[in-house]
Short mmCIF file of C-alpha atoms in Angstrom, two decimals:
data_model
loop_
_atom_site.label_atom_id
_atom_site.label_comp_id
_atom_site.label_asym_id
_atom_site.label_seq_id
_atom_site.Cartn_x
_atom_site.Cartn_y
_atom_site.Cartn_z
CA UNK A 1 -30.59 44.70 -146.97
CA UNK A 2 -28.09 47.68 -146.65
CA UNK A 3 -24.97 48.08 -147.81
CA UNK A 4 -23.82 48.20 -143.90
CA UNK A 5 -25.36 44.63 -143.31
CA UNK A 6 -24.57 43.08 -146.96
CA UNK A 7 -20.68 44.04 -145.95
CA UNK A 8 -20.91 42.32 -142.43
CA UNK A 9 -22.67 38.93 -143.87
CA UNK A 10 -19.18 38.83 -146.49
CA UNK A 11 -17.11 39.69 -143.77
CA UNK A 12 -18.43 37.13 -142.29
CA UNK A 13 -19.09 34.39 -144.94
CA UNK A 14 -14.80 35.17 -145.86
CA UNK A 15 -13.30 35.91 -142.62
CA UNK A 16 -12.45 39.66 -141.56
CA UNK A 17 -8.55 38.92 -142.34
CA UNK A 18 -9.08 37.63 -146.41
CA UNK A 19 -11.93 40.52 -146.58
CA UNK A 20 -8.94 43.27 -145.85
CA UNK A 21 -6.55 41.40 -148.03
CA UNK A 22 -9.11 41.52 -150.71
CA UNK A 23 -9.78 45.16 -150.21
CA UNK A 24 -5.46 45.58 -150.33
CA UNK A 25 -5.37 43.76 -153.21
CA UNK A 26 -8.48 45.02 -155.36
CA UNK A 27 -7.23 49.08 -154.44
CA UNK A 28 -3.63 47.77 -155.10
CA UNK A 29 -2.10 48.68 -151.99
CA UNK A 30 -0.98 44.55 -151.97
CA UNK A 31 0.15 42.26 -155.00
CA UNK A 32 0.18 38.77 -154.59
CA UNK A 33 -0.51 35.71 -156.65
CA UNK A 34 -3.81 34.01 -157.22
CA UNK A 35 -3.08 30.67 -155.57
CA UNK A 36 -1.48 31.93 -152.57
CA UNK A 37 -4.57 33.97 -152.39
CA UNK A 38 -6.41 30.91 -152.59
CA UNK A 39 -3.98 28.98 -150.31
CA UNK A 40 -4.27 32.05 -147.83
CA UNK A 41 -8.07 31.87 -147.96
CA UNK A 42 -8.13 28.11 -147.01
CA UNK A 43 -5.88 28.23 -144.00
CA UNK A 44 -8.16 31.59 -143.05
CA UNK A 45 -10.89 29.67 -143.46
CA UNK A 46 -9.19 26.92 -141.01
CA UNK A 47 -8.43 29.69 -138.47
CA UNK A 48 -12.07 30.75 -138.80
CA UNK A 49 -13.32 27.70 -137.79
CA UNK A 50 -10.96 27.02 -134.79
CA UNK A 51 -11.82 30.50 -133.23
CA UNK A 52 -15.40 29.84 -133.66
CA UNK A 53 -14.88 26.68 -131.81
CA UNK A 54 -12.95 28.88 -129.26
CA UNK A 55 -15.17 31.11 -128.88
CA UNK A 56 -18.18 27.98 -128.35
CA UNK A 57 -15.99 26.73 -125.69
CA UNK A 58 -15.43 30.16 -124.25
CA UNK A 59 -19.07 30.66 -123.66
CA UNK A 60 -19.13 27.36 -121.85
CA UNK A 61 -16.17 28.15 -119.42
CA UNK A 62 -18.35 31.43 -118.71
CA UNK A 63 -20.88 29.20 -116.69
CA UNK A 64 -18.23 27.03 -114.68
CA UNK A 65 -17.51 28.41 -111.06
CA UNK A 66 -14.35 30.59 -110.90
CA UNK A 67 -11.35 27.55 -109.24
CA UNK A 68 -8.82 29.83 -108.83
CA UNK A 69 -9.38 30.34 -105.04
CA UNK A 70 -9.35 26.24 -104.71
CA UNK A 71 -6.22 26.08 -106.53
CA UNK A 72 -5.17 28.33 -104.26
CA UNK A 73 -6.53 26.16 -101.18
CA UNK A 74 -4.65 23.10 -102.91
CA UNK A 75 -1.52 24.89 -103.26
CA UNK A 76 -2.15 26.50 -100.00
CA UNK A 77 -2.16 22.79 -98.26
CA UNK A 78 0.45 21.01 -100.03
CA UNK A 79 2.78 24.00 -98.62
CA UNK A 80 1.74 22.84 -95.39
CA UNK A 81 2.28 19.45 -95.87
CA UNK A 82 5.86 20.38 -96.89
CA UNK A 83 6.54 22.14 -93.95
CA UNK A 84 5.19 19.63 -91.85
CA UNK A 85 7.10 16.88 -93.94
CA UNK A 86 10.44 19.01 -93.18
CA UNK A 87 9.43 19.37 -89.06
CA UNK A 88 9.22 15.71 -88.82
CA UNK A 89 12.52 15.25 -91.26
CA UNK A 90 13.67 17.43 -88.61
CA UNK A 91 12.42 15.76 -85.47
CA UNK A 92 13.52 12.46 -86.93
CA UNK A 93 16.90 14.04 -88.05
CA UNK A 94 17.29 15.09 -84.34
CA UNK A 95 16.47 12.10 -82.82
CA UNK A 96 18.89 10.31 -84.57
CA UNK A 97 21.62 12.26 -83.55
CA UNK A 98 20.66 11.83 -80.19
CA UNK A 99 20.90 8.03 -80.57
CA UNK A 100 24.35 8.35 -82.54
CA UNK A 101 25.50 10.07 -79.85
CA UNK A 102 24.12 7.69 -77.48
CA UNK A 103 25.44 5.05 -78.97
CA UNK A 104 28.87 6.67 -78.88
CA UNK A 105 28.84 7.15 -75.49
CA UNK A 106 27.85 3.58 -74.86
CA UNK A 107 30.43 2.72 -77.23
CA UNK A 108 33.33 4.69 -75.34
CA UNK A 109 32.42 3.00 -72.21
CA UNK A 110 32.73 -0.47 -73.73
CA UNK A 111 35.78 0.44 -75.67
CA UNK A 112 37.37 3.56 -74.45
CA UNK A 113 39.52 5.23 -76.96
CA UNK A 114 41.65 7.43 -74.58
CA UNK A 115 42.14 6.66 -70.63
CA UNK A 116 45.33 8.80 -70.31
CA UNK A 117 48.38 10.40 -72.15
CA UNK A 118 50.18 7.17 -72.00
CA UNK A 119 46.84 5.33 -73.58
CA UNK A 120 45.62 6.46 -76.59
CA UNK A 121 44.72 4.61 -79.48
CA UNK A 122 43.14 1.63 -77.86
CA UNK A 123 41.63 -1.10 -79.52
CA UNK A 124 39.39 -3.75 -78.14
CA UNK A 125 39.59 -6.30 -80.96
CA UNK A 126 41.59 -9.43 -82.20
CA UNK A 127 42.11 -11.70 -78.73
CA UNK A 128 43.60 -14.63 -79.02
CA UNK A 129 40.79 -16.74 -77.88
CA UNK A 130 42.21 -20.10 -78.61
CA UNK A 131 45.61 -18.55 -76.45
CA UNK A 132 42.84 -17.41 -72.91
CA UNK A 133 41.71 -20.70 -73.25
CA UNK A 134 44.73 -22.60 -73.79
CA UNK A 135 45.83 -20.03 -70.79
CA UNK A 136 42.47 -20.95 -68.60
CA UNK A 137 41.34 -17.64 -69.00
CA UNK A 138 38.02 -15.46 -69.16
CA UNK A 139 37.85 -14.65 -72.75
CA UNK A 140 36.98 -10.90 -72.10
CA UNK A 141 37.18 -8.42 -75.44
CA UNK A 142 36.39 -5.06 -73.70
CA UNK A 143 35.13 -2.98 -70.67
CA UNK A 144 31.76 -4.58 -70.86
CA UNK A 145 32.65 -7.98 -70.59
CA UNK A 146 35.03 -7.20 -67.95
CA UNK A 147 31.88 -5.78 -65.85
CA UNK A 148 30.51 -8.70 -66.24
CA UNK A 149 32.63 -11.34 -65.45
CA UNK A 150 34.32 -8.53 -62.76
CA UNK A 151 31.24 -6.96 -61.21
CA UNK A 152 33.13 -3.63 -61.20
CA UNK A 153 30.13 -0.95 -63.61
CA UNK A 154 31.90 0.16 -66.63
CA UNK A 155 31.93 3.21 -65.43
CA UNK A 156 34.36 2.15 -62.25
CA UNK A 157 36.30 0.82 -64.15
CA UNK A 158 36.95 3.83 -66.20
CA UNK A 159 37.75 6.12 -62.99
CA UNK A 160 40.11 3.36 -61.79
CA UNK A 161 41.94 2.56 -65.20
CA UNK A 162 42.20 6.15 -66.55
CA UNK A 163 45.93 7.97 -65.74
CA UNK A 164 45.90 11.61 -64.85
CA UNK A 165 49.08 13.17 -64.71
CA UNK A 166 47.30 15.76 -62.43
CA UNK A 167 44.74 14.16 -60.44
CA UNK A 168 42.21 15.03 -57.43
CA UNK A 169 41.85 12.30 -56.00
CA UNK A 170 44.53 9.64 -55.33
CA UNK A 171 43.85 5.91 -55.66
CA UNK A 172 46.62 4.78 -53.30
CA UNK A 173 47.58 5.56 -49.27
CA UNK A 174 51.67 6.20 -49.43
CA UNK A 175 54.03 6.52 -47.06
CA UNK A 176 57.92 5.01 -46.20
CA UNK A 177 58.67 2.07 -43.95
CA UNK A 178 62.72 1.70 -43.05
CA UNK A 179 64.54 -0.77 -45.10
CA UNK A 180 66.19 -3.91 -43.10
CA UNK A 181 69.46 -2.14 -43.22
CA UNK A 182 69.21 1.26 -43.55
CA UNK A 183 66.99 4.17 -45.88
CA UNK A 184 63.34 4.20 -46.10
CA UNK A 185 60.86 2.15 -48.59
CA UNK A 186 57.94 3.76 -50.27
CA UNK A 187 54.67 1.59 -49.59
CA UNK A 188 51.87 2.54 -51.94
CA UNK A 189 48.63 0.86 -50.14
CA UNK A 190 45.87 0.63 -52.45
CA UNK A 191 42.51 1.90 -51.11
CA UNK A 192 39.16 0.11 -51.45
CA UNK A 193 37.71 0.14 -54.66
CA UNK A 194 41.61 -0.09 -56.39
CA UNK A 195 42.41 -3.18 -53.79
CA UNK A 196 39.19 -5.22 -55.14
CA UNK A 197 40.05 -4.26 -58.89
CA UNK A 198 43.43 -5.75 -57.95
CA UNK A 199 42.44 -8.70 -56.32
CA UNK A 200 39.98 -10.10 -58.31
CA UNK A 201 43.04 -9.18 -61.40
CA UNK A 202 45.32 -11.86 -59.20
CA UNK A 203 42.58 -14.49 -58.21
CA UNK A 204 40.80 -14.33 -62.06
CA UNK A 205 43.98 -13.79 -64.28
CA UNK A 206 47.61 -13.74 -62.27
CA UNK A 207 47.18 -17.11 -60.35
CA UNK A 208 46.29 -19.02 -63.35
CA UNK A 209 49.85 -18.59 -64.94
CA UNK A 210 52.01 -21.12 -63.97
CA UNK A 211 55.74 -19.78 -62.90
CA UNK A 212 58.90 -20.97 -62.91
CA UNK A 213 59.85 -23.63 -59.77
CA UNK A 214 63.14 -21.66 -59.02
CA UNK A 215 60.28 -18.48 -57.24
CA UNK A 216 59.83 -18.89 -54.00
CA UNK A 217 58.48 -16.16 -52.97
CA UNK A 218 54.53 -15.26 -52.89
CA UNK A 219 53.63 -18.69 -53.62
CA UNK A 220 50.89 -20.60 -51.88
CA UNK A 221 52.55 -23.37 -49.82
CA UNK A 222 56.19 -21.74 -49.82
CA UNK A 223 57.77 -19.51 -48.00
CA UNK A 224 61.21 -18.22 -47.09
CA UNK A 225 61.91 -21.47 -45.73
CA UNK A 226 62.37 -23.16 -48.45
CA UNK A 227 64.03 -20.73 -50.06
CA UNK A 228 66.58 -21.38 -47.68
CA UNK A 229 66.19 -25.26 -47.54
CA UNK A 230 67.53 -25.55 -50.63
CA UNK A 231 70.40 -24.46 -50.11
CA UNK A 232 71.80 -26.20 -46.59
CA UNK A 233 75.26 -26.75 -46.22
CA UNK A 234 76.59 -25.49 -49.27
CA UNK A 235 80.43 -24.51 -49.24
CA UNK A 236 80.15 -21.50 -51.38
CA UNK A 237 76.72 -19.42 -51.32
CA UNK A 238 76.17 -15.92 -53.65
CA UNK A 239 73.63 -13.76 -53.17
CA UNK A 240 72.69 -11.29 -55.76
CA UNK A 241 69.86 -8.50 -55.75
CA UNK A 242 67.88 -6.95 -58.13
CA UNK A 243 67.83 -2.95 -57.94
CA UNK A 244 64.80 -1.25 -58.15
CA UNK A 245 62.75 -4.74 -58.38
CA UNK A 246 59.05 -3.20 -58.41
CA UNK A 247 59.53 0.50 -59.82
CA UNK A 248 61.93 -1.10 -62.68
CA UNK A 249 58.96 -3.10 -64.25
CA UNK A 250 57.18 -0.33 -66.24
CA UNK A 251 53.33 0.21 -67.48
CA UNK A 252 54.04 -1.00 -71.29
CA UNK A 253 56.14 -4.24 -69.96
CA UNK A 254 53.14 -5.16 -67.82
CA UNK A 255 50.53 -4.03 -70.89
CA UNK A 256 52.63 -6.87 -73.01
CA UNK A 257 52.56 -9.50 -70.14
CA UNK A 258 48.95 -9.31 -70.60
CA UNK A 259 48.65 -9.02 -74.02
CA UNK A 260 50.98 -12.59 -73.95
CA UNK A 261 48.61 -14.22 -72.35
CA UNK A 262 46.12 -13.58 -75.42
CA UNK A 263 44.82 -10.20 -74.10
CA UNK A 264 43.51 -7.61 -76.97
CA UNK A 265 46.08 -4.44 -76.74
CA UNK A 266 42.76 -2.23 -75.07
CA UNK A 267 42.17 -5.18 -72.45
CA UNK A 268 45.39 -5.27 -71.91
CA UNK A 269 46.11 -1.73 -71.07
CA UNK A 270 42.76 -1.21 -68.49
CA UNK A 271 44.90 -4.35 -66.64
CA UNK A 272 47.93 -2.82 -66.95
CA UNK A 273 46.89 0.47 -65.76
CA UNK A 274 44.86 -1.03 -63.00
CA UNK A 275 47.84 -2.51 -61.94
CA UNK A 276 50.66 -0.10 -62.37
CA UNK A 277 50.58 3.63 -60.60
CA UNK A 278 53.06 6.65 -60.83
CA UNK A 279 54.80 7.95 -57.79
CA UNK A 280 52.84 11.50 -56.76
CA UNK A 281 53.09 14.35 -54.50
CA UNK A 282 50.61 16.62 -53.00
CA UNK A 283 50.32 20.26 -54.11
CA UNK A 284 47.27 22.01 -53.33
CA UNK A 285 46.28 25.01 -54.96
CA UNK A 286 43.43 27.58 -53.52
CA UNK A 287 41.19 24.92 -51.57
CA UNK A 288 41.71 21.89 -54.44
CA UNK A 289 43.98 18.92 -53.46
CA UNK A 290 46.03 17.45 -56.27
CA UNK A 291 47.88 14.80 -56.51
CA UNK A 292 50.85 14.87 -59.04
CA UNK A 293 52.30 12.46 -60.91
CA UNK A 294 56.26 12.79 -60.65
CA UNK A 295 57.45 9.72 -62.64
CA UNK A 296 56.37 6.98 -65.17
CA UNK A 297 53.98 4.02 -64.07
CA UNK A 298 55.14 0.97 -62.56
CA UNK A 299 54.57 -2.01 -60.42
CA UNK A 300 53.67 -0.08 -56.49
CA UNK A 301 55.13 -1.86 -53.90
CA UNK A 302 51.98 -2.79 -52.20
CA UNK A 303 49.83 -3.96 -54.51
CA UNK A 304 48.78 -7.27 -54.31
CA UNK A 305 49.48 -7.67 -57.89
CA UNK A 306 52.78 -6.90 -58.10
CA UNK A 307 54.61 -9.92 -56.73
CA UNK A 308 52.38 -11.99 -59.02
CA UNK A 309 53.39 -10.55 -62.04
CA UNK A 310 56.93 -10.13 -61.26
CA UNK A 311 57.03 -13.64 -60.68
CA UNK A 312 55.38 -14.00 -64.14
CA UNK A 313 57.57 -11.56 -65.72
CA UNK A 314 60.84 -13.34 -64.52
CA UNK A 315 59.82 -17.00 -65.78
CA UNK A 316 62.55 -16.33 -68.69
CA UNK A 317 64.98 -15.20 -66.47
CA UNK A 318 64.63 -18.05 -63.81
CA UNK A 319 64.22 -20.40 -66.61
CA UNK A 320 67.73 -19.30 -68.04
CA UNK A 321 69.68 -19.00 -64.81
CA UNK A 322 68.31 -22.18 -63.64
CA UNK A 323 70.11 -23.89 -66.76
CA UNK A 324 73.20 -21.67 -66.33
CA UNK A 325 73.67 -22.99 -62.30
CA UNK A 326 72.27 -26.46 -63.29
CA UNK A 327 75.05 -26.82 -66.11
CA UNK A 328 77.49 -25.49 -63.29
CA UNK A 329 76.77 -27.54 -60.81
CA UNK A 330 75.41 -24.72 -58.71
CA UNK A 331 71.60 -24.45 -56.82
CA UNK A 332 69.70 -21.39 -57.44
CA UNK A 333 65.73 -20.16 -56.22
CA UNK A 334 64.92 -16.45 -56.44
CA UNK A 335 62.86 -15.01 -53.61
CA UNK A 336 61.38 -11.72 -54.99
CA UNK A 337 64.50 -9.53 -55.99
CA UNK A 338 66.76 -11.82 -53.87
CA UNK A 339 68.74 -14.68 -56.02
CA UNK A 340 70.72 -17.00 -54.71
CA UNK A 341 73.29 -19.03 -55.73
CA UNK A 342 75.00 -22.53 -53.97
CA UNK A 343 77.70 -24.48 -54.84
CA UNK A 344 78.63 -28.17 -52.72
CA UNK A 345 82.85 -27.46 -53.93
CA UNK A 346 84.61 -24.12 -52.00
CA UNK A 347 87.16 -24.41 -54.34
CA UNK A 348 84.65 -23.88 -57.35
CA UNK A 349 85.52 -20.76 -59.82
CA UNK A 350 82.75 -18.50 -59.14
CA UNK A 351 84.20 -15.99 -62.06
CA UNK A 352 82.58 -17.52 -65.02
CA UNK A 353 78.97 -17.78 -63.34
CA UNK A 354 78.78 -14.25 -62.01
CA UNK A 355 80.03 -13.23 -65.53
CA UNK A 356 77.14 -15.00 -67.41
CA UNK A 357 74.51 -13.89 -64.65
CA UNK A 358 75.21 -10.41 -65.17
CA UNK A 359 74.98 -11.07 -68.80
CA UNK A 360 71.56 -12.77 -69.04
CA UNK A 361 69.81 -9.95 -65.94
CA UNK A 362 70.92 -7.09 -68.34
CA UNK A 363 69.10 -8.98 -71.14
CA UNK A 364 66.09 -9.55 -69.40
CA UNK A 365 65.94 -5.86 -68.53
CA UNK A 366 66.96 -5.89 -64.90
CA UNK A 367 69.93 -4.33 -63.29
CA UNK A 368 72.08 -5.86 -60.64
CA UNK A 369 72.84 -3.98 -57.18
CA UNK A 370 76.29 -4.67 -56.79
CA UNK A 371 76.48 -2.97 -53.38
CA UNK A 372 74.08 -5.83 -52.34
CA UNK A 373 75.95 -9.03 -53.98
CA UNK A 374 77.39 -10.95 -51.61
CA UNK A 375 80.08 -14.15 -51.59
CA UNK A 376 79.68 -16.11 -48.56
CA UNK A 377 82.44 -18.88 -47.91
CA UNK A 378 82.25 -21.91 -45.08
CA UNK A 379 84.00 -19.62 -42.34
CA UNK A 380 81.52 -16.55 -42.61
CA UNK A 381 77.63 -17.01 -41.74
CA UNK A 382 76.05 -17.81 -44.77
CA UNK A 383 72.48 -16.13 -44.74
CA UNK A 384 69.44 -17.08 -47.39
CA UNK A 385 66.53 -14.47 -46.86
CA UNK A 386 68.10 -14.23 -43.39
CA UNK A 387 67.94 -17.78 -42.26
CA UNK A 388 71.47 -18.79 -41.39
CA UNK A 389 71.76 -22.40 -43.29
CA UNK A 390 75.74 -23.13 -42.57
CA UNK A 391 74.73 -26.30 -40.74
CA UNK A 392 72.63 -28.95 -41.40
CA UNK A 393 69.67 -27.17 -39.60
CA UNK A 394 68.30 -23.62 -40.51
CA UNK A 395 68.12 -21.18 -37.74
CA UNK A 396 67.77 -17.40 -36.97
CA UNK A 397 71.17 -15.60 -36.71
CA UNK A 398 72.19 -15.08 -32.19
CA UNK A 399 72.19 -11.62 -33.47
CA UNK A 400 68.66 -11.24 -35.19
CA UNK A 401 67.49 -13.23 -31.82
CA UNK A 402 68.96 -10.62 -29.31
CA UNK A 403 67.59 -7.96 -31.44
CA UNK A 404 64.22 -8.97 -31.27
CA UNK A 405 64.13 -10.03 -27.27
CA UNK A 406 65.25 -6.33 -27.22
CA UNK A 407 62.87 -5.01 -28.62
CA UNK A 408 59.90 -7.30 -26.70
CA UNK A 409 61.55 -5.91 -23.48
CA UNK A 410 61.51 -2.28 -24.35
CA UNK A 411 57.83 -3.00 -25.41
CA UNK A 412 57.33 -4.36 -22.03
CA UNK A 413 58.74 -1.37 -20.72
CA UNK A 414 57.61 1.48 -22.83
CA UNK A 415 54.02 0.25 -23.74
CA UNK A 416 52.90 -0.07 -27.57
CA UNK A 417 51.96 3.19 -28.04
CA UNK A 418 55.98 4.56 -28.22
CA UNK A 419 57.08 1.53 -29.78
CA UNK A 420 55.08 2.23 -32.81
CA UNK A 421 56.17 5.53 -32.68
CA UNK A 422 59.76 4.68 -32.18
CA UNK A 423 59.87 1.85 -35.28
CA UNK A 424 57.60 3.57 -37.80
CA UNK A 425 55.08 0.90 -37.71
CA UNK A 426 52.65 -0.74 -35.80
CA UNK A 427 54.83 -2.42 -33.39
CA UNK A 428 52.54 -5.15 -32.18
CA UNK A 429 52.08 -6.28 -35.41
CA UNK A 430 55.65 -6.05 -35.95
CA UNK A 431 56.58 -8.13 -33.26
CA UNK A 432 53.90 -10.77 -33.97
CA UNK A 433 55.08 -10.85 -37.79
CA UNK A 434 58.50 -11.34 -36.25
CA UNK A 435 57.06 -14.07 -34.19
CA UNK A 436 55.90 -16.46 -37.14
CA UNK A 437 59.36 -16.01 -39.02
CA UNK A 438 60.96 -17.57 -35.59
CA UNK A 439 58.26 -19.94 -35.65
CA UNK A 440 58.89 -21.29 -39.17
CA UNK A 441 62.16 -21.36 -38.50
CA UNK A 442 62.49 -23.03 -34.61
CA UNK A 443 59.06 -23.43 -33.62
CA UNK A 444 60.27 -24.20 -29.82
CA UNK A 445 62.47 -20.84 -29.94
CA UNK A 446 59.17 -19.22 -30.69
CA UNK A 447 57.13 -21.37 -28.02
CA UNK A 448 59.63 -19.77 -25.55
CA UNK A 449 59.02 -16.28 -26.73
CA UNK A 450 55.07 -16.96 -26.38
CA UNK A 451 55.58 -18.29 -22.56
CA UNK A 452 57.53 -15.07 -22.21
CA UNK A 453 55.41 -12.30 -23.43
CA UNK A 454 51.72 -13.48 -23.11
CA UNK A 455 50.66 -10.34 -25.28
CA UNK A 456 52.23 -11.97 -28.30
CA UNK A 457 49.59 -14.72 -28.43
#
């Protein structure tokens, strides 16, 4: 064996790193104690073994197919699936937001938030249901029950509750009629779509409240007649009116009649504002009608709600004045903005009853028109919605009577057609609205005027 080979087989019997530490150590180029030499050796030794086992297994691996480029397939897929997991996050994300905002809308049309500037807020919660049905009425929460029981789509409701200060399209037909004695009154009509909203309001809601016996007026079964009835032959009669009766009840004192009733504050302002309107003017501007509100809401004179909830409104006040006249000895019914009071004695101090009237009107929120309060004594014609009751029998006033022949003989004369014209109005239907108040009144003063004019039957 050479030297060359006898050095590898103790190189290799020792380990290549003791061998050189040996070498350092016998030529003195490293000093170090015998047993950590010997320590050295055995953890060399250790080390020897573990790379030969390193090496064993390294061999092995050399035979195994190369994985890298599968790893790289693995790693390549799960980065799909990631991406694909995020599209359908995405999708899913998106479709969920569509449904929110679905659901929103849906939402808004059951329980509007906002119809208006003068309805904001709104919330459709907390009815008194035991008060509706102590009341007799529909328990209705929001805008979809009130489709329901209405028939009216949410969505009609909507465009005839919500309040535009400037609007396109008007909900009402206005124009003036001339007062009884003297100026003009402003009629809003409402058209179709408002007029059912409205009526079924009145049938559903407004004729279930009971009122107070002293109204007359706009009740089934009553009419000015007995207004006047009850006062016949009375020696002293006052009659006081109410300014502004209609235009002084306003959108948030209807919105709390309802809300008495048991109403949530949302139901109760879609009622209120289907049942209230603002006065408005037309301005166009370019090609686009508008229609501009010029004042606050309040009851239109010619709704078929108003009258109702006046009547409802007033209970208080008829309840109170009907004590005050009782207490006095004095009669008193209210027909619409017209009150009346009787007294049997002429010689009765009327001081201390006009005094407390005044008193309790202001507190109820109404104002007295003093230029139409009037004191009627034995010797003057005593008038009660203008049936003349200073006898035992009601009649129609020799003045009122001569009027109206008048005006059937210049119809005669001048044809319909320049009557209407002339009086503002449809003048046949004038005359035969005319006819049933005579007829009410003196049915064989009205027989007369049939026999007379055949066109009036």
């Amino acid at each position: 064996m050479s030297n060359i080979d006898t050095l590898r087989a103790e190189v290799a019997a020792i380990g290549k790193e003791y061998y050189v530490m040996q070498e350092m150590l016998r030529t003195g180029f490293l000093k170090m104690p015998q047993a950590d030499l010997d320590r050295m050796k055995i953890k060399l030794t250790e080390l020897g073994k573990v790379n030969q086992e390193l090496n064993k297994i390294s061999k092995e691996l050399k035979d195994i197919p190369d994985i890298t480029p599968i790893i790289k397939e693995i790693r390549k897929n799960r980065i799909e699936r990631v991406k694909a997991q995020r599209a359908i996050n995405k999708a899913e994300k998106a479709q969920k937001t569509i449904e929110r905002k679905a659901e929103i809308v849906e939402k808004r049309k059951s329980k509007p938030t906002y119809l208006g500037s003068i309805a904001k807020g709104l919330k459709f919660d907390n009815s008194d249901v035991e008060k509706l049905k102590s009341n007799n009425l529909l328990i209705i929460n929001d805008l979809k029950d009130l489709s329901e029981q209405s028939g009216f789509s949410r969505e009609e409701l909507l465009w005839l509750s919500y309040h535009r200060q400037t609007a396109t399209l008007d909900h009402y037909t206005r124009f003036q009629i001339p007062k009884r004695k003297g100026g003009m009154r402003a009629i809003a009509s409402p058209k179709g779509k408002m007029r059912q909203a409205q009526s079924w309001v009145l049938e559903n809601i407004l004729n279930k409240i009971p009122i107070h016996a002293a109204a007359v007026a706009f009740q089934s079964g009553k009419s000015i007649v007995d207004n006047a009835q009850a006062h016949l032959q009375k020696n002293v009669l006052i009659r006081i009116d109410l300014k502004d009766f209609f235009p002084s009840i306003k959108f948030l004192r209807v919105k709390g009649l309802f809300q008495s009733f048991g109403y949530n504050s949302g139901i109760a302002t879609v009622f209120a504002l289907i049942c209230t309107d603002a006065a408005r003017i037309g301005a166009k501007l370019g090609d686009q009608q508008y229609f501009v509100a010029l004042s606050e809401r309040y009851l239109p004179q010619g709704a078929c709600t108003s009258p109702a909830i006046t009547n409802i409104i007033c209970r208080k006040l008829d309840n109170r004045l009907s004590k005050l006249a009782e207490k006095m000895g004095f009669t008193y019914t209210r027909y619409a903005d017209d009150m009346t009071f009787s007294h049997p004695d002429k010689t009765v101090d009327i001081k201390p009853l006009l005094g407390l009237v005044k008193k309790i009107i202001a507190e109820e929120n109404f104002e007295i028109n003093e230029e139409k309060t009037l004191i009627m004594r034995p010797h003057t014609r005593q008038t009660v919605t203008g049936i003349v009751v200073n006898n035992d029998k009601m009649r129609i006033s020799r003045r009122d009577i001569r009027r109206f022949r008048a005006f059937l003989h210049q119809y005669s004369l001048k044809g319909a057609e320049a009557m209407t014209q002339q009086l503002g109005k449809d003048a046949t239907q004038y005359a035969k609205g005319y006819l049933a108040f005579v007829s009410m009144v003196n049915p064989t003063q009205a027989e007369k005027f049939k026999k007379e004019y055949a066109w009036l039957n």
